[in-house]
PDB file of C-alpha atoms in Angstrom:
ATOM      1  CA  MET U   1      -3.570  -7.287  -3.474  1.00  0.00           C
ATOM      2  CA  THR U   2      -1.930 -12.194  -9.735  1.00  0.00           C
ATOM      3  CA  LEU U   3       1.574 -12.048 -10.456  1.00  0.00           C
ATOM      4  CA  PRO U   4       2.758 -12.438 -14.035  1.00  0.00           C
ATOM      5  CA  PRO U   5       5.612 -14.777 -14.952  1.00  0.00           C
ATOM      6  CA  ARG U   6       9.056 -13.525 -14.012  1.00  0.00           C
ATOM      7  CA  PRO U   7      11.152 -13.170 -17.209  1.00  0.00           C
ATOM      8  CA  LEU U   8      10.771  -9.389 -17.018  1.00  0.00           C
ATOM      9  CA  LEU U   9      11.412  -9.550 -13.294  1.00  0.00           C
ATOM     10  CA  PHE U  10      12.596  -6.011 -12.741  1.00  0.00           C
ATOM     11  CA  VAL U  11       9.732  -4.362 -14.612  1.00  0.00           C
ATOM     12  CA  LEU U  12       7.166  -6.693 -13.058  1.00  0.00           C
ATOM     13  CA  ALA U  13       8.575  -6.209  -9.591  1.00  0.00           C
ATOM     14  CA  ALA U  14       7.884  -2.513  -9.871  1.00  0.00           C
ATOM     15  CA  GLY U  15       4.210  -3.269 -10.449  1.00  0.00           C
ATOM     16  CA  CYS U  16       4.145  -5.741  -7.584  1.00  0.00           C
ATOM     17  CA  VAL U  17       5.831  -3.273  -5.277  1.00  0.00           C
ATOM     18  CA  GLY U  18       3.048  -0.854  -6.120  1.00  0.00           C
ATOM     19  CA  ALA U  19       0.423  -3.460  -5.369  1.00  0.00           C
ATOM     20  CA  ALA U  20       2.139  -4.102  -2.087  1.00  0.00           C
ATOM     21  CA  LEU U  21       1.651  -0.513  -1.149  1.00  0.00           C
ATOM     22  CA  LEU U  22      -1.965  -1.382  -0.572  1.00  0.00           C
ATOM     23  CA  VAL U  23      -0.864  -2.067   2.995  1.00  0.00           C
ATOM     24  CA  LEU U  24      -2.928   0.788   4.344  1.00  0.00           C
ATOM     25  CA  PRO U  25      -6.705   0.610   4.061  1.00  0.00           C
ATOM     26  CA  SER U  26      -8.206   2.604   1.231  1.00  0.00           C
ATOM     27  CA  ARG U  27     -10.351   5.650   1.925  1.00  0.00           C
ATOM     28  CA  PRO U  28     -13.826   4.512   3.068  1.00  0.00           C
ATOM     29  CA  VAL U  29     -16.270   6.083   0.620  1.00  0.00           C
ATOM     30  CA  ALA U  30     -19.408   4.803   2.347  1.00  0.00           C
ATOM     31  CA  ALA U  31     -18.317   6.214   5.700  1.00  0.00           C
ATOM     32  CA  GLN U  32     -17.980   9.757   4.425  1.00  0.00           C
ATOM     33  CA  ALA U  33     -20.786  12.040   5.499  1.00  0.00           C
ATOM     34  CA  PRO U  34     -22.512  13.924   2.686  1.00  0.00           C
ATOM     35  CA  THR U  35     -22.225  17.675   2.837  1.00  0.00           C
ATOM     36  CA  ALA U  36     -24.756  20.299   1.854  1.00  0.00           C
ATOM     37  CA  THR U  37     -22.257  21.905  -0.516  1.00  0.00           C
ATOM     38  CA  ALA U  38     -21.125  18.663  -2.131  1.00  0.00           C
ATOM     39  CA  GLN U  39     -19.793  19.104  -5.631  1.00  0.00           C
ATOM     40  CA  ALA U  40     -20.021  16.591  -8.407  1.00  0.00           C
ATOM     41  CA  PRO U  41     -17.109  14.162  -8.100  1.00  0.00           C
ATOM     42  CA  ARG U  42     -14.269  14.689 -10.519  1.00  0.00           C
ATOM     43  CA  PRO U  43     -13.866  11.916 -13.052  1.00  0.00           C
ATOM     44  CA  LYS U  44     -11.170   9.549 -11.862  1.00  0.00           C
ATOM     45  CA  ALA U  45      -8.138   9.215 -14.088  1.00  0.00           C
ATOM     46  CA  PRO U  46      -7.687   5.687 -15.455  1.00  0.00           C
ATOM     47  CA  ALA U  47      -5.254   3.555 -13.486  1.00  0.00           C
ATOM     48  CA  THR U  48      -1.879   3.206 -15.152  1.00  0.00           C
ATOM     49  CA  GLY U  49      -0.256   0.717 -12.780  1.00  0.00           C
ATOM     50  CA  MET U  50       2.866   2.884 -12.979  1.00  0.00           C
ATOM     51  CA  VAL U  51       5.218   2.655 -10.013  1.00  0.00           C
ATOM     52  CA  THR U  52       8.346   4.749  -9.579  1.00  0.00           C
ATOM     53  CA  ILE U  53      11.264   3.376  -7.568  1.00  0.00           C
ATOM     54  CA  GLU U  54      14.189   5.585  -6.654  1.00  0.00           C
ATOM     55  CA  SER U  55      17.216   4.293  -4.745  1.00  0.00           C
ATOM     56  CA  ASP U  56      20.983   4.494  -4.637  1.00  0.00           C
ATOM     57  CA  VAL U  57      21.342   0.967  -6.081  1.00  0.00           C
ATOM     58  CA  GLN U  58      18.891  -1.432  -7.762  1.00  0.00           C
ATOM     59  CA  GLN U  59      19.639  -5.002  -8.772  1.00  0.00           C
ATOM     60  CA  ALA U  60      17.708  -8.031 -10.020  1.00  0.00           C
ATOM     61  CA  ASP U  61      18.655 -11.686  -9.553  1.00  0.00           C
ATOM     62  CA  ASN U  62      16.582 -13.579 -12.127  1.00  0.00           C
ATOM     63  CA  GLN U  63      17.898 -16.983 -10.982  1.00  0.00           C
ATOM     64  CA  ASN U  64      16.545 -16.546  -7.460  1.00  0.00           C
ATOM     65  CA  GLY U  65      13.681 -14.208  -8.382  1.00  0.00           C
ATOM     66  CA  ILE U  66      14.782 -11.386  -6.075  1.00  0.00           C
ATOM     67  CA  VAL U  67      14.773  -7.674  -6.856  1.00  0.00           C
ATOM     68  CA  THR U  68      16.577  -5.402  -4.392  1.00  0.00           C
ATOM     69  CA  ALA U  69      16.637  -1.618  -4.070  1.00  0.00           C
ATOM     70  CA  THR U  70      19.095  -0.269  -1.505  1.00  0.00           C
ATOM     71  CA  GLY U  71      19.847   3.159  -0.062  1.00  0.00           C
ATOM     72  CA  ASN U  72      17.350   6.017   0.189  1.00  0.00           C
ATOM     73  CA  VAL U  73      14.556   3.906  -1.289  1.00  0.00           C
ATOM     74  CA  ARG U  74      11.461   5.838  -2.339  1.00  0.00           C
ATOM     75  CA  ILE U  75       8.543   4.046  -3.994  1.00  0.00           C
ATOM     76  CA  VAL U  76       5.670   6.076  -5.447  1.00  0.00           C
ATOM     77  CA  TYR U  77       2.432   4.405  -6.527  1.00  0.00           C
ATOM     78  CA  ALA U  78       0.517   7.336  -8.011  1.00  0.00           C
ATOM     79  CA  ASP U  79      -2.660   5.348  -8.824  1.00  0.00           C
ATOM     80  CA  ARG U  80      -3.155   4.765  -5.106  1.00  0.00           C
ATOM     81  CA  GLY U  81      -1.704   8.076  -3.954  1.00  0.00           C
ATOM     82  CA  MET U  82       0.837   6.222  -1.832  1.00  0.00           C
ATOM     83  CA  THR U  83       4.514   6.698  -1.129  1.00  0.00           C
ATOM     84  CA  ALA U  84       6.832   4.370   0.798  1.00  0.00           C
ATOM     85  CA  THR U  85      10.359   5.080   1.964  1.00  0.00           C
ATOM     86  CA  SER U  86      12.918   2.774   3.555  1.00  0.00           C
ATOM     87  CA  ARG U  87      16.612   1.972   3.517  1.00  0.00           C
ATOM     88  CA  GLN U  88      16.031  -1.263   1.549  1.00  0.00           C
ATOM     89  CA  ALA U  89      13.219  -2.913  -0.407  1.00  0.00           C
ATOM     90  CA  GLN U  90      13.303  -6.515  -1.587  1.00  0.00           C
ATOM     91  CA  TYR U  91      10.726  -8.265  -3.728  1.00  0.00           C
ATOM     92  CA  PHE U  92      10.796 -12.076  -3.668  1.00  0.00           C
ATOM     93  CA  SER U  93       8.845 -13.001  -6.820  1.00  0.00           C
ATOM     94  CA  ASN U  94       8.849 -16.770  -6.170  1.00  0.00           C
ATOM     95  CA  GLU U  95       7.080 -16.173  -2.847  1.00  0.00           C
ATOM     96  CA  GLY U  96       5.076 -13.077  -3.738  1.00  0.00           C
ATOM     97  CA  ARG U  97       6.612 -11.270  -0.790  1.00  0.00           C
ATOM     98  CA  LEU U  98       7.784  -7.685  -0.376  1.00  0.00           C
ATOM     99  CA  VAL U  99      10.111  -6.736   2.489  1.00  0.00           C
ATOM    100  CA  LEU U 100      10.898  -3.115   3.381  1.00  0.00           C
ATOM    101  CA  THR U 101      13.568  -2.604   6.041  1.00  0.00           C
ATOM    102  CA  GLY U 102      15.084   0.351   7.844  1.00  0.00           C
ATOM    103  CA  ASP U 103      13.042   3.423   8.780  1.00  0.00           C
ATOM    104  CA  VAL U 104       9.969   2.239   6.866  1.00  0.00           C
ATOM    105  CA  ASP U 105       7.365   4.949   6.283  1.00  0.00           C
ATOM    106  CA  VAL U 106       4.258   4.392   4.142  1.00  0.00           C
ATOM    107  CA  ILE U 107       1.867   7.301   3.641  1.00  0.00           C
ATOM    108  CA  ASP U 108      -1.051   8.106   1.352  1.00  0.00           C
ATOM    109  CA  THR U 109      -2.551  11.397   0.191  1.00  0.00           C
ATOM    110  CA  ASP U 110      -5.259  11.178   2.881  1.00  0.00           C
ATOM    111  CA  GLY U 111      -2.625  11.209   5.626  1.00  0.00           C
ATOM    112  CA  GLN U 112      -2.966   7.529   6.502  1.00  0.00           C
ATOM    113  CA  ARG U 113       0.443   6.329   7.637  1.00  0.00           C
ATOM    114  CA  LEU U 114       2.465   3.365   8.859  1.00  0.00           C
ATOM    115  CA  ARG U 115       5.934   3.600  10.421  1.00  0.00           C
ATOM    116  CA  ALA U 116       8.055   0.593  11.370  1.00  0.00           C
ATOM    117  CA  GLU U 117      11.576  -0.788  11.207  1.00  0.00           C
ATOM    118  CA  ARG U 118      10.578  -3.740   9.022  1.00  0.00           C
ATOM    119  CA  LEU U 119       7.480  -4.440   6.980  1.00  0.00           C
ATOM    120  CA  VAL U 120       6.725  -7.810   5.366  1.00  0.00           C
ATOM    121  CA  TYR U 121       3.842  -7.949   2.905  1.00  0.00           C
ATOM    122  CA  GLN U 122       2.459 -11.114   1.283  1.00  0.00           C
ATOM    123  CA  LEU U 123       0.886 -10.111  -2.031  1.00  0.00           C
ATOM    124  CA  ASP U 124      -1.252 -13.230  -2.548  1.00  0.00           C
ATOM    125  CA  SER U 125      -2.888 -13.257   0.879  1.00  0.00           C
ATOM    126  CA  GLU U 126      -2.725  -9.457   1.365  1.00  0.00           C
ATOM    127  CA  ARG U 127      -1.253 -10.002   4.834  1.00  0.00           C
ATOM    128  CA  MET U 128       1.210  -7.658   6.445  1.00  0.00           C
ATOM    129  CA  LEU U 129       3.509  -7.792   9.448  1.00  0.00           C
ATOM    130  CA  ALA U 130       5.109  -4.589  10.723  1.00  0.00           C
ATOM    131  CA  GLU U 131       7.942  -4.842  13.256  1.00  0.00           C
ATOM    132  CA  PRO U 132       9.144  -1.930  15.410  1.00  0.00           C
ATOM    133  CA  PRO U 133      12.671  -0.682  16.007  1.00  0.00           C
ATOM    134  CA  ALA U 134      14.302  -2.156  19.135  1.00  0.00           C
ATOM    135  CA  GLY U 135      12.621  -0.825  22.263  1.00  0.00           C
ATOM    136  CA  LYS U 136       9.981   1.111  20.333  1.00  0.00           C
ATOM    137  CA  GLN U 137       6.556   0.550  18.794  1.00  0.00           C
ATOM    138  CA  VAL U 138       5.018   0.397  15.323  1.00  0.00           C
ATOM    139  CA  PHE U 139       2.977   3.511  14.504  1.00  0.00           C
ATOM    140  CA  SER U 140      -0.092   3.464  12.284  1.00  0.00           C
ATOM    141  CA  LYS U 141      -2.769   6.019  11.526  1.00  0.00           C
ATOM    142  CA  PHE U 142      -5.724   5.056   9.342  1.00  0.00           C
ATOM    143  CA  ARG U 143      -9.474   5.386   8.919  1.00  0.00           C
ATOM    144  CA  LEU U 144     -11.624   2.487  10.001  1.00  0.00           C
ATOM    145  CA  GLN U 145     -14.105   1.240   7.455  1.00  0.00           C
ATOM    146  CA  GLN U 146     -17.131  -0.633   8.720  1.00  0.00           C
ATOM    147  CA  GLN U 147     -18.065  -3.632   6.621  1.00  0.00           C
ATOM    148  CA  GLY U 148     -21.576  -3.746   5.223  1.00  0.00           C
ATOM    149  CA  THR U 149     -22.462  -0.142   5.954  1.00  0.00           C
ATOM    150  CA  SER U 150     -24.717   1.715   3.610  1.00  0.00           C
ATOM    151  CA  LYS U 151     -25.681   5.318   3.193  1.00  0.00           C
ATOM    152  CA  PRO U 152     -26.842   6.946   6.454  1.00  0.00           C
ATOM    153  CA  ASP U 153     -30.410   7.557   5.180  1.00  0.00           C
ATOM    154  CA  ALA U 154     -30.809   3.970   3.977  1.00  0.00           C
ATOM    155  CA  ALA U 155     -30.121   2.642   7.481  1.00  0.00           C
ATOM    156  CA  LYS U 156     -33.191   4.379   8.959  1.00  0.00           C
ATOM    157  CA  PRO U 157     -36.494   2.513   8.745  1.00  0.00           C
ATOM    158  CA  ALA U 158     -39.180   4.174   6.664  1.00  0.00           C
ATOM    159  CA  PRO U 159     -41.873   5.970   8.720  1.00  0.00           C
ATOM    160  CA  PRO U 160     -45.162   4.050   8.892  1.00  0.00           C
ATOM    161  CA  LYS U 161     -47.843   5.162   6.442  1.00  0.00           C
ATOM    162  CA  PRO U 162     -51.045   6.533   8.007  1.00  0.00           C
TER     163      PRO U 162
END
């Protein structure tokens, strides 16, 4: 999940926060079974990269490269159909790191979900660490995508010719 320079830190952080919402795996297209009544796919709207951040307070520290949203944080990344909520979100632009803390809940339109007390996401390496509340566990619900799978019919060998 290339970061631009940081002079427009607050605006850029919004885009990076959206990229960080790629925490959950995307919907596996190849794993979906075809149906007899399949309709032609709708044309996909072009990606805008627009991210909406709502919170009680938002502040940017351009000297240290840190953007912080505090209180009732809600981040919507419409291009990915994902929404994240937490009590605080911090983006560390110098490190390419996003940290969500306090009742973290990330969900997409397919129902894939992650719940934790703290979520740390490294944008450059696309690595994530979710930590549970004290005495509890992290919860995640997602679809597994097998690597290298092809269409079901293509996996079957062709019948021998007589």
